[in-house]
């Protein structure tokens, strides 16, 4: 198919795959305001020119991901399909250009309605959600603070036995991303008063934690306090917060609530909401 133009709004924290090595799940919007998911993308192995930022418009050759039943799921034609960055949307006029696409088709405020849609034939798996009240931001320490050694060994074996990977110089020095030792969550209510606690898997929260940890010279308590200050004291209390939600492939049809938070949208609060984007 022809190259597809996509506004990148989501990059999840990198995960390990024994099939694809280290990958990132990317999501964003088409020009008509509909969602699209891209997986797998070996983001950190891409050239600097291809390493897109959030709110970059990109173009790439994609096809429907037939191994994923979710309607928004697509994949690059090949794992090495080039990515062209063509534009970037800034934050001028309180994110006006970003709002034109992100809020073009509205947003959800009722969690049960969204879950019902995910369970229906429509199979909705990506959404913009507006929480009514964000009640808390919490975290939980991982039982295993390092990647599974068996999975790391499988990935190393893959690199050593795949002739194409042997030819890639970057594979010889490439180190997988550090595993986050904590899981982060928002607790919030929707327009009906229903309370939810959803995990946040945005790459930005992982980067924020590592940066704060470095700034506090390894003091995790201080780093966690800074992450909370950003996501709760700033985003939840002073910004017009929207959540980008996505289902996981494994739990889409089975989980009580199959959605997780894969990103945040945080323009400033306006005294009078304008829909003239």
mmCIF file of C-alpha atoms in Angstrom, residues 46-52 83-85:
data_model
loop_
_atom_site.group_PDB
_atom_site.id
_atom_site.type_symbol
_atom_site.label_atom_id
_atom_site.label_comp_id
_atom_site.label_asym_id
_atom_site.label_seq_id
_atom_site.Cartn_x
_atom_site.Cartn_y
_atom_site.Cartn_z
ATOM 1 C CA UNK A 46 16.832 3.085 14.008
ATOM 2 C CA UNK A 47 19.081 5.794 12.622
ATOM 3 C CA UNK A 48 18.953 9.209 14.274
ATOM 4 C CA UNK A 49 16.959 10.566 11.335
ATOM 5 C CA UNK A 50 14.325 7.854 11.819
ATOM 6 C CA UNK A 51 13.972 8.113 15.593
ATOM 7 C CA UNK A 52 10.710 10.014 15.691
ATOM 8 C CA UNK A 83 10.600 5.864 8.537
ATOM 9 C CA UNK A 84 10.440 9.403 7.181
ATOM 10 C CA UNK A 85 9.874 12.287 9.585
#
